[in-house]
GROMACS .gro file of C-alpha atoms in nm:
model
  445
    1MET     CA    1  -0.916   2.091   1.886
    2GLU     CA    2  -0.625   2.229   1.823
    3SER     CA    3  -0.531   2.157   2.198
    4ILE     CA    4  -0.667   1.773   2.157
    5ILE     CA    5  -0.459   1.711   1.896
    6GLU     CA    6  -0.149   1.895   2.044
    7SER     CA    7  -0.203   1.663   2.414
    8TYR     CA    8  -0.204   1.368   2.129
    9ARG     CA    9   0.109   1.466   2.060
   10GLU     CA   10   0.258   1.479   2.365
   11TYR     CA   11   0.072   1.161   2.406
   12GLN     CA   12   0.265   0.981   2.150
   13SER     CA   13   0.573   1.131   2.232
   14VAL     CA   14   0.627   1.083   2.590
   15ILE     CA   15   0.425   0.795   2.649
   16ARG     CA   16   0.410   0.567   2.381
   17GLY     CA   17   0.787   0.649   2.319
   18TYR     CA   18   0.717   0.726   1.864
   19THR     CA   19   0.949   0.831   1.638
   20PRO     CA   20   0.993   1.213   1.576
   21LYS     CA   21   0.903   1.152   1.250
   22VAL     CA   22   0.563   0.943   1.357
   23VAL     CA   23   0.503   1.169   1.572
   24LEU     CA   24   0.513   1.463   1.310
   25GLY     CA   25   0.333   1.277   1.024
   26THR     CA   26   0.061   1.224   1.247
   27TRP     CA   27   0.029   1.550   1.377
   28ARG     CA   28  -0.026   1.688   0.975
   29GLU     CA   29  -0.271   1.417   0.913
   30LEU     CA   30  -0.464   1.541   1.217
   31MET     CA   31  -0.439   1.876   1.134
   32LYS     CA   32  -0.601   1.835   0.761
   33LEU     CA   33  -0.884   1.611   0.960
   34ALA     CA   34  -0.939   1.916   1.215
   35ALA     CA   35  -0.954   2.168   0.947
   36HIS     CA   36  -1.221   1.981   0.742
   37LEU     CA   37  -1.463   1.906   1.021
   38GLN     CA   38  -1.413   2.278   1.054
   39ALA     CA   39  -1.517   2.312   0.729
   40GLN     CA   40  -1.825   2.112   0.747
   41SER     CA   41  -1.863   2.296   1.070
   42LEU     CA   42  -1.828   2.000   1.279
   43VAL     CA   43  -1.642   1.844   1.611
   44LEU     CA   44  -1.433   1.603   1.759
   45GLU     CA   45  -1.690   1.538   1.990
   46THR     CA   46  -1.991   1.486   1.766
   47VAL     CA   47  -1.882   1.321   1.477
   48GLU     CA   48  -1.983   0.985   1.241
   49LEU     CA   49  -1.862   0.704   1.100
   50VAL     CA   50  -1.975   0.866   0.778
   51HIS     CA   51  -1.793   1.162   0.812
   52LEU     CA   52  -1.461   0.976   0.859
   53GLU     CA   53  -1.557   0.778   0.614
   54ASN     CA   54  -1.586   1.045   0.335
   55TYR     CA   55  -1.279   1.213   0.434
   56CYS     CA   56  -1.062   0.936   0.398
   57ILE     CA   57  -1.184   0.871   0.040
   58GLU     CA   58  -1.172   1.230  -0.030
   59ARG     CA   59  -0.821   1.289   0.169
   60THR     CA   60  -0.673   0.948  -0.048
   61LYS     CA   61  -0.825   0.986  -0.334
   62ASP     CA   62  -0.626   0.811  -0.648
   63LYS     CA   63  -0.318   0.769  -0.356
   64SER     CA   64  -0.208   0.403  -0.333
   65LEU     CA   65  -0.372   0.133  -0.122
   66GLY     CA   66  -0.064   0.141   0.165
   67TYR     CA   67  -0.118   0.533   0.227
   68ARG     CA   68  -0.524   0.496   0.233
   69ASN     CA   69  -0.435   0.261   0.561
   70LEU     CA   70  -0.190   0.481   0.719
   71ILE     CA   71  -0.422   0.758   0.713
   72VAL     CA   72  -0.665   0.473   0.863
   73SER     CA   73  -0.467   0.411   1.149
   74GLN     CA   74  -0.405   0.745   1.253
   75ILE     CA   75  -0.764   0.861   1.275
   76ARG     CA   76  -0.825   0.495   1.487
   77SER     CA   77  -0.553   0.577   1.731
   78PHE     CA   78  -0.641   0.951   1.781
   79PHE     CA   79  -1.009   0.867   1.793
   80THR     CA   80  -0.926   0.562   2.019
   81TYR     CA   81  -0.707   0.816   2.302
   82LEU     CA   82  -1.010   1.062   2.250
   83HIS     CA   83  -1.271   0.763   2.435
   84GLN     CA   84  -0.956   0.633   2.644
   85GLN     CA   85  -0.884   0.982   2.808
   86GLU     CA   86  -1.341   1.052   2.829
   87TYR     CA   87  -1.365   1.327   2.573
   88ARG     CA   88  -1.614   1.094   2.348
   89SER     CA   89  -1.838   0.767   2.525
   90ASP     CA   90  -1.750   0.594   2.176
   91SER     CA   91  -1.495   0.581   1.912
   92PRO     CA   92  -1.678   0.594   1.572
   93ALA     CA   93  -1.323   0.540   1.342
   94LEU     CA   94  -1.353   0.189   1.483
   95GLY     CA   95  -1.576   0.134   1.173
   96LEU     CA   96  -1.272   0.198   0.937
   97SER     CA   97  -1.184  -0.064   0.762
   98TYR     CA   98  -0.841  -0.105   0.617
   99THR     CA   99  -0.771  -0.243   0.281
  100ASN     CA  100  -0.608  -0.615   0.257
  101LEU     CA  101  -0.236  -0.490   0.080
  102ASP     CA  102  -0.194  -0.866   0.022
  103ALA     CA  103  -0.498  -0.899  -0.242
  104HIS     CA  104  -0.346  -0.570  -0.381
  105GLN     CA  105   0.015  -0.691  -0.384
  106ALA     CA  106   0.233  -0.602  -0.695
  107LEU     CA  107   0.579  -0.713  -0.806
  108PRO     CA  108   0.849  -0.408  -0.716
  109GLU     CA  109   0.997  -0.274  -1.034
  110ILE     CA  110   1.357  -0.332  -1.080
  111ALA     CA  111   1.588  -0.181  -1.317
  112THR     CA  112   1.879  -0.402  -1.492
  113PHE     CA  113   2.234  -0.399  -1.421
  114GLU     CA  114   2.293  -0.244  -1.769
  115GLU     CA  115   2.029   0.062  -1.725
  116VAL     CA  116   2.235   0.061  -1.365
  117GLN     CA  117   2.547   0.110  -1.514
  118ASP     CA  118   2.400   0.387  -1.747
  119CYS     CA  119   2.284   0.584  -1.444
  120LEU     CA  120   2.605   0.538  -1.290
  121LYS     CA  121   2.778   0.674  -1.631
  122GLU     CA  122   2.535   1.007  -1.650
  123LEU     CA  123   2.690   1.040  -1.294
  124ARG     CA  124   3.062   1.010  -1.395
  125ARG     CA  125   3.024   1.229  -1.686
  126GLN     CA  126   2.823   1.536  -1.502
  127ILE     CA  127   3.082   1.493  -1.312
  128LYS     CA  128   3.384   1.545  -1.573
  129SER     CA  129   3.147   1.826  -1.709
  130CYS     CA  130   3.159   2.081  -1.482
  131LEU     CA  131   3.569   2.050  -1.383
  132GLY     CA  132   3.524   2.455  -1.425
  133ARG     CA  133   3.311   2.500  -1.224
  134LYS     CA  134   3.409   2.454  -0.883
  135GLN     CA  135   3.089   2.525  -0.738
  136PHE     CA  136   2.932   2.181  -0.837
  137ASP     CA  137   3.184   1.949  -0.722
  138PRO     CA  138   3.112   1.864  -0.451
  139ILE     CA  139   2.741   1.839  -0.472
  140ARG     CA  140   2.749   1.604  -0.805
  141LYS     CA  141   3.100   1.402  -0.636
  142ARG     CA  142   2.798   1.348  -0.325
  143ASN     CA  143   2.509   1.226  -0.569
  144LEU     CA  144   2.730   0.942  -0.720
  145ALA     CA  145   2.878   0.832  -0.393
  146LEU     CA  146   2.464   0.837  -0.257
  147PHE     CA  147   2.378   0.639  -0.607
  148ALA     CA  148   2.655   0.364  -0.568
  149LEU     CA  149   2.627   0.321  -0.209
  150MET     CA  150   2.234   0.287  -0.188
  151TYR     CA  151   2.245   0.057  -0.487
  152ALA     CA  152   2.562  -0.129  -0.343
  153THR     CA  153   2.395  -0.210   0.038
  154GLY     CA  154   2.009  -0.126  -0.061
  155ILE     CA  155   1.989   0.092   0.242
  156ARG     CA  156   1.656   0.334   0.262
  157ALA     CA  157   1.664   0.714   0.203
  158GLY     CA  158   1.618   0.778   0.555
  159GLU     CA  159   1.903   0.530   0.663
  160ALA     CA  160   2.117   0.729   0.368
  161ALA     CA  161   2.030   1.064   0.495
  162ASN     CA  162   2.071   0.996   0.853
  163LEU     CA  163   2.449   0.827   0.853
  164ARG     CA  164   2.714   0.989   1.029
  165LEU     CA  165   3.119   0.951   0.946
  166ARG     CA  166   3.165   0.761   1.214
  167ASP     CA  167   2.908   0.476   1.083
  168VAL     CA  168   3.155   0.384   0.810
  169LEU     CA  169   3.428   0.146   0.894
  170TRP     CA  170   3.691   0.164   0.647
  171GLU     CA  171   3.902  -0.110   0.742
  172GLU     CA  172   3.644  -0.331   0.778
  173GLN     CA  173   3.443  -0.253   0.492
  174ILE     CA  174   3.109  -0.244   0.672
  175LEU     CA  175   2.866   0.034   0.686
  176CYS     CA  176   2.676   0.037   1.069
  177ILE     CA  177   2.330   0.184   1.019
  178HIS     CA  178   2.120   0.290   1.396
  179ALA     CA  179   1.769   0.350   1.428
  180GLY     CA  180   1.662   0.192   1.133
  181LYS     CA  181   1.276   0.137   1.002
  182GLY     CA  182   1.169  -0.006   1.330
  183ARG     CA  183   1.448   0.129   1.569
  184LYS     CA  184   1.687  -0.200   1.441
  185ASP     CA  185   2.044  -0.134   1.419
  186ARG     CA  186   2.234  -0.359   1.162
  187ARG     CA  187   2.542  -0.362   0.977
  188VAL     CA  188   2.603  -0.405   0.607
  189PRO     CA  189   2.900  -0.518   0.419
  190VAL     CA  190   3.008  -0.279   0.182
  191VAL     CA  191   3.259  -0.326  -0.181
  192GLY     CA  192   3.588  -0.115  -0.181
  193GLU     CA  193   3.497   0.129  -0.487
  194VAL     CA  194   3.223   0.290  -0.322
  195LEU     CA  195   3.414   0.334  -0.033
  196GLU     CA  196   3.688   0.479  -0.352
  197LEU     CA  197   3.367   0.703  -0.393
  198LEU     CA  198   3.287   0.809  -0.097
  199GLN     CA  199   3.640   0.898   0.005
  200VAL     CA  200   3.679   1.180  -0.353
  201TYR     CA  201   3.324   1.332  -0.219
  202LEU     CA  202   3.485   1.387   0.154
  203ALA     CA  203   3.800   1.501   0.007
  204THR     CA  204   3.590   1.802  -0.141
  205ARG     CA  205   3.445   1.876   0.203
  206GLN     CA  206   3.619   2.086   0.500
  207ASP     CA  207   3.377   1.927   0.809
  208LEU     CA  208   3.537   1.581   0.942
  209SER     CA  209   3.446   1.529   1.245
  210THR     CA  210   3.338   1.155   1.344
  211ASP     CA  211   2.988   1.292   1.412
  212ALA     CA  212   2.957   1.530   1.106
  213PRO     CA  213   2.677   1.380   0.873
  214LEU     CA  214   2.814   1.139   0.588
  215PHE     CA  215   2.561   1.350   0.326
  216LEU     CA  216   2.570   1.713   0.343
  217THR     CA  217   2.323   1.992   0.128
  218TRP     CA  218   2.451   2.318  -0.045
  219ARG     CA  219   2.432   2.504   0.290
  220LYS     CA  220   2.604   2.251   0.495
  221GLU     CA  221   2.325   2.040   0.630
  222ALA     CA  222   2.252   1.684   0.679
  223MET     CA  223   2.014   1.522   0.434
  224ASN     CA  224   1.685   1.427   0.481
  225ASN     CA  225   1.513   1.173   0.329
  226ASN     CA  226   1.276   1.378   0.121
  227LEU     CA  227   1.559   1.592  -0.058
  228VAL     CA  228   1.747   1.183  -0.109
  229GLY     CA  229   1.426   1.135  -0.331
  230VAL     CA  230   1.426   1.490  -0.460
  231THR     CA  231   1.797   1.447  -0.583
  232PHE     CA  232   1.710   1.122  -0.768
  233ARG     CA  233   1.401   1.294  -0.927
  234SER     CA  234   1.630   1.572  -1.067
  235TYR     CA  235   1.800   1.345  -1.266
  236SER     CA  236   1.498   1.118  -1.417
  237GLU     CA  237   1.504   1.282  -1.748
  238MET     CA  238   1.884   1.208  -1.793
  239TRP     CA  239   1.901   0.896  -1.704
  240ALA     CA  240   1.833   0.578  -1.929
  241LYS     CA  241   1.551   0.503  -1.692
  242PRO     CA  242   1.404   0.725  -1.387
  243LEU     CA  243   1.517   0.555  -1.074
  244ARG     CA  244   1.307   0.636  -0.702
  245PRO     CA  245   1.539   0.560  -0.391
  246HIS     CA  246   1.326   0.260  -0.261
  247GLN     CA  247   1.304   0.148  -0.576
  248LEU     CA  248   1.699   0.107  -0.644
  249ARG     CA  249   1.655  -0.102  -0.272
  250HIS     CA  250   1.421  -0.369  -0.470
  251THR     CA  251   1.731  -0.364  -0.774
  252CYS     CA  252   1.988  -0.453  -0.486
  253ALA     CA  253   1.760  -0.690  -0.333
  254THR     CA  254   1.651  -0.892  -0.657
  255HIS     CA  255   2.003  -0.844  -0.760
  256LEU     CA  256   2.149  -1.023  -0.504
  257PHE     CA  257   1.937  -1.276  -0.525
  258GLN     CA  258   1.958  -1.399  -0.900
  259GLU     CA  259   2.321  -1.436  -0.859
  260GLY     CA  260   2.261  -1.676  -0.572
  261GLY     CA  261   2.305  -1.507  -0.274
  262ASN     CA  262   2.123  -1.671   0.026
  263ILE     CA  263   1.772  -1.511   0.076
  264VAL     CA  264   1.815  -1.561   0.488
  265TYR     CA  265   2.130  -1.335   0.452
  266ILE     CA  266   1.975  -1.113   0.198
  267LYS     CA  267   1.646  -1.082   0.472
  268ASP     CA  268   1.982  -0.935   0.753
  269TRP     CA  269   2.118  -0.795   0.476
  270LEU     CA  270   1.802  -0.538   0.395
  271GLY     CA  271   1.707  -0.496   0.743
  272HIS     CA  272   1.364  -0.704   0.706
  273LYS     CA  273   1.154  -0.893   1.049
  274ARG     CA  274   0.998  -1.188   0.864
  275ILE     CA  275   1.178  -1.377   0.578
  276THR     CA  276   0.843  -1.372   0.406
  277THR     CA  277   0.910  -0.981   0.297
  278THR     CA  278   1.201  -1.067   0.166
  279LEU     CA  279   1.032  -1.385  -0.036
  280HIS     CA  280   0.864  -1.064  -0.270
  281TYR     CA  281   1.184  -1.050  -0.439
  282ALA     CA  282   1.202  -1.440  -0.489
  283ARG     CA  283   0.922  -1.409  -0.729
  284ILE     CA  284   1.079  -1.143  -0.986
  285GLN     CA  285   1.308  -1.354  -1.161
  286ASN     CA  286   1.443  -1.763  -1.024
  287PRO     CA  287   1.624  -1.933  -1.294
  288GLU     CA  288   1.474  -2.304  -1.143
  289ILE     CA  289   1.154  -2.236  -1.297
  290ALA     CA  290   1.246  -2.163  -1.674
  291ALA     CA  291   1.506  -2.411  -1.629
  292THR     CA  292   1.154  -2.704  -1.510
  293LEU     CA  293   1.002  -2.519  -1.773
  294GLU     CA  294   1.257  -2.727  -2.030
  295VAL     CA  295   1.072  -3.080  -1.913
  296HIS     CA  296   0.720  -2.969  -1.900
  297PRO     CA  297   0.508  -3.219  -2.108
  298ILE     CA  298   0.338  -2.923  -2.308
  299ASN     CA  299   0.668  -2.928  -2.519
  300ALA     CA  300   0.634  -3.330  -2.635
  301ALA     CA  301   0.224  -3.237  -2.689
  302ALA     CA  302   0.037  -3.166  -3.038
  303LEU     CA  303  -0.201  -2.839  -3.021
  304PRO     CA  304  -0.515  -2.863  -3.127
  305VAL     CA  305  -0.638  -2.653  -3.412
  306PRO     CA  306  -0.832  -2.396  -3.278
  307PRO     CA  307  -1.202  -2.378  -3.407
  308LYS     CA  308  -1.326  -2.169  -3.652
  309LEU     CA  309  -1.500  -1.861  -3.581
  310ARG     CA  310  -1.861  -1.800  -3.663
  311LEU     CA  311  -2.029  -1.475  -3.737
  312VAL     CA  312  -2.370  -1.430  -3.607
  313GLU     CA  313  -2.645  -1.346  -3.889
  314GLY     CA  314  -2.852  -1.063  -3.871
  315SER     CA  315  -2.626  -0.890  -3.618
  316ARG     CA  316  -2.325  -0.653  -3.556
  317GLN     CA  317  -2.175  -0.883  -3.259
  318LYS     CA  318  -1.755  -0.950  -3.294
  319LEU     CA  319  -1.674  -1.350  -3.428
  320LYS     CA  320  -1.742  -1.616  -3.207
  321SER     CA  321  -1.622  -1.984  -3.152
  322SER     CA  322  -1.873  -2.280  -3.170
  323LEU     CA  323  -1.676  -2.432  -2.825
  324ARG     CA  324  -1.819  -2.128  -2.654
  325ARG     CA  325  -2.027  -2.194  -2.382
  326LYS     CA  326  -2.419  -2.072  -2.379
  327TYR     CA  327  -2.499  -1.872  -2.023
  328THR     CA  328  -2.898  -1.859  -1.937
  329VAL     CA  329  -2.979  -1.461  -1.914
  330THR     CA  330  -3.070  -1.367  -1.567
  331PRO     CA  331  -3.335  -1.093  -1.575
  332VAL     CA  332  -3.221  -0.767  -1.472
  333ALA     CA  333  -3.432  -0.569  -1.129
  334ASP     CA  334  -3.614  -0.276  -1.211
  335ALA     CA  335  -3.436  -0.005  -1.104
  336LEU     CA  336  -3.470  -0.017  -0.714
  337THR     CA  337  -3.670   0.266  -0.462
  338GLY     CA  338  -3.680   0.346  -0.089
  339THR     CA  339  -3.483   0.323   0.198
  340LEU     CA  340  -3.328   0.053   0.114
  341SER     CA  341  -3.238   0.166  -0.206
  342LYS     CA  342  -3.014   0.459  -0.080
  343GLN     CA  343  -2.843   0.224   0.195
  344ILE     CA  344  -2.695  -0.034  -0.053
  345GLU     CA  345  -2.570   0.237  -0.233
  346GLU     CA  346  -2.365   0.430   0.050
  347PHE     CA  347  -2.292   0.101   0.150
  348LEU     CA  348  -2.095   0.009  -0.219
  349ARG     CA  349  -1.982   0.405  -0.251
  350THR     CA  350  -1.784   0.352   0.072
  351ALA     CA  351  -1.661  -0.004  -0.017
  352ALA     CA  352  -1.526   0.108  -0.337
  353GLY     CA  353  -1.390   0.493  -0.168
  354MET     CA  354  -1.191   0.259   0.091
  355GLY     CA  355  -1.084   0.045  -0.146
  356LYS     CA  356  -1.158  -0.266   0.072
  357TYR     CA  357  -1.320  -0.494  -0.267
  358SER     CA  358  -1.187  -0.568  -0.582
  359LYS     CA  359  -1.459  -0.406  -0.874
  360SER     CA  360  -1.527  -0.794  -0.948
  361SER     CA  361  -1.638  -0.839  -0.561
  362LEU     CA  362  -1.800  -0.466  -0.595
  363LYS     CA  363  -2.011  -0.633  -0.835
  364GLU     CA  364  -2.152  -0.955  -0.681
  365PHE     CA  365  -2.186  -0.711  -0.379
  366ARG     CA  366  -2.477  -0.543  -0.603
  367PHE     CA  367  -2.648  -0.814  -0.733
  368SER     CA  368  -2.642  -1.003  -0.415
  369LEU     CA  369  -2.769  -0.738  -0.213
  370THR     CA  370  -3.020  -0.623  -0.532
  371ARG     CA  371  -3.150  -0.981  -0.575
  372PHE     CA  372  -3.253  -0.965  -0.179
  373ALA     CA  373  -3.356  -0.608  -0.181
  374VAL     CA  374  -3.601  -0.778  -0.466
  375GLY     CA  375  -3.696  -1.079  -0.232
  376CYS     CA  376  -3.789  -0.881   0.096
  377SER     CA  377  -3.986  -0.668  -0.011
  378SER     CA  378  -4.133  -0.505   0.348
  379CYS     CA  379  -3.824  -0.402   0.425
  380MET     CA  380  -3.802  -0.162   0.044
  381GLU     CA  381  -3.941   0.137   0.177
  382GLN     CA  382  -3.843   0.141   0.592
  383GLY     CA  383  -3.505   0.060   0.501
  384VAL     CA  384  -3.253  -0.262   0.666
  385GLY     CA  385  -3.393  -0.129   0.990
  386ALA     CA  386  -3.706  -0.326   0.957
  387LEU     CA  387  -3.562  -0.618   0.831
  388ARG     CA  388  -3.592  -0.926   1.079
  389GLY     CA  389  -3.442  -1.320   1.075
  390ALA     CA  390  -3.790  -1.426   0.934
  391ASP     CA  391  -3.732  -1.198   0.634
  392ILE     CA  392  -3.367  -1.387   0.592
  393ILE     CA  393  -3.442  -1.743   0.655
  394ARG     CA  394  -3.776  -1.681   0.359
  395TRP     CA  395  -3.528  -1.550   0.141
  396LEU     CA  396  -3.269  -1.857   0.180
  397SER     CA  397  -3.582  -2.080   0.116
  398SER     CA  398  -3.679  -1.960  -0.226
  399ARG     CA  399  -3.265  -1.941  -0.290
  400ARG     CA  400  -3.277  -2.286  -0.229
  401GLN     CA  401  -3.605  -2.345  -0.375
  402ALA     CA  402  -3.542  -2.225  -0.675
  403GLY     CA  403  -3.232  -2.450  -0.716
  404ILE     CA  404  -2.954  -2.237  -0.656
  405SER     CA  405  -2.619  -2.381  -0.589
  406PRO     CA  406  -2.532  -2.364  -0.209
  407PHE     CA  407  -2.169  -2.221  -0.270
  408THR     CA  408  -2.395  -1.918  -0.445
  409ILE     CA  409  -2.615  -1.925  -0.169
  410ASP     CA  410  -2.249  -1.908   0.083
  411LYS     CA  411  -2.168  -1.609  -0.096
  412ASN     CA  412  -2.503  -1.470  -0.048
  413LEU     CA  413  -2.521  -1.491   0.303
  414SER     CA  414  -2.159  -1.328   0.302
  415HIS     CA  415  -2.257  -1.037   0.081
  416LEU     CA  416  -2.490  -0.972   0.367
  417ARG     CA  417  -2.351  -1.028   0.611
  418SER     CA  418  -2.127  -0.776   0.558
  419PHE     CA  419  -2.377  -0.497   0.470
  420LEU     CA  420  -2.579  -0.581   0.788
  421ALA     CA  421  -2.210  -0.502   0.955
  422TYR     CA  422  -2.187  -0.198   0.772
  423ALA     CA  423  -2.535  -0.105   0.902
  424VAL     CA  424  -2.467  -0.167   1.233
  425ASP     CA  425  -2.188   0.081   1.276
  426ARG     CA  426  -2.396   0.391   1.062
  427GLY     CA  427  -2.644   0.299   1.341
  428TRP     CA  428  -2.954   0.215   1.096
  429ARG     CA  429  -3.001  -0.052   1.312
  430SER     CA  430  -2.860  -0.209   1.680
  431ASP     CA  431  -2.796  -0.565   1.581
  432ASN     CA  432  -2.706  -0.813   1.359
  433PRO     CA  433  -2.895  -1.100   1.289
  434MET     CA  434  -2.672  -1.198   1.044
  435GLU     CA  435  -2.501  -1.318   1.369
  436ALA     CA  436  -2.760  -1.608   1.445
  437LEU     CA  437  -2.696  -1.806   1.080
  438LYS     CA  438  -2.464  -1.963   0.977
  439MET     CA  439  -2.279  -2.076   0.672
  440VAL     CA  440  -2.423  -2.322   0.435
  441PRO     CA  441  -2.181  -2.673   0.503
  442ARG     CA  442  -2.027  -2.747   0.095
  443GLN     CA  443  -2.004  -3.093   0.040
  444PRO     CA  444  -1.702  -3.253  -0.034
  445LYS     CA  445  -1.667  -3.296  -0.427
   0.00000   0.00000   0.00000
């Protein structure tokens, strides 16, 4: 198994031309996958989709959704390579689904200008406090120059670690970034105060050749992106607000936009490929939106008096409003049994573990599939493999006769289609009868 992973590592490096960082990260992940399969007494030639799904769920527990998609991408690419090289006749990893990050995207956390100033003051105070101990002087001055440079330019941690002395154009006040993310080169302006801090730090060094790294470690070696993160983490207890390297990049972009910077120029400044990525920072604070609220009609409207709350007699329920809508209670079916119920639970467990759907969507999936299982008694014991197109049509007809709205039926069809597609990937059945059915056309309002 290790020999196959080593050949794939060479394929990525030589044939595909990936960067060493990508090749090393993929190799580490595949070695963890190999150790997991060996612990389960599995081999690459016979591993199935369910084993890969369980590994992804365990591997990405309590991790971010972006990290989960990265693991899925690495595994899918590796098994595609195995299929191309005829190690396998199929690629089970194609059934691993990605998580839509747009639905879970949150606003980036940033720091205020006052908090950044407090961090700079703390870094300067530590330089003055260690004047009696000369061995700490170069590292403290390096940290101050690194923090100021990353905030002033918005460069990434890896880009800051890869800087050379020749990349700083002192007279033009330009910082040249080579082979950044996506192997793109760009130039970023640098203010004079940051250049002065860099000169103060370089005055403590002896190796000032043009090919020398801009930032060095204790052992006079080049820094890496992990060491930049460790450096920031060491100051987390001393700063007014703990900041991460990439969080400082968010702060730089947001402050530029708040001060009236052009979004197109900020895009080139940060090295973004698409302007939609840069527009993510524009949602943090937009003064024009606050100015528009001043002319909102709600300012001149008289708000109605809120209804009084009443307590239901003979119960311990919370106070209820008199305007609260009365919903009809849908009877809950008994606990499902049989093969179909186990398959539904396996589908919901995998969907929850892979983070593909939200909690409310999973709740709706469970409701629709449970109602379908109750209405399809022939599949209860034999499983989804015994399902036929006539059973689906019969169930849909009963739903329409019960007065269910077309929108709800459309949603039930979508849930059932996803479940059957998962059943085909797992090998529970060879075809998908939902491919011949169409969604209910929505009537215009």
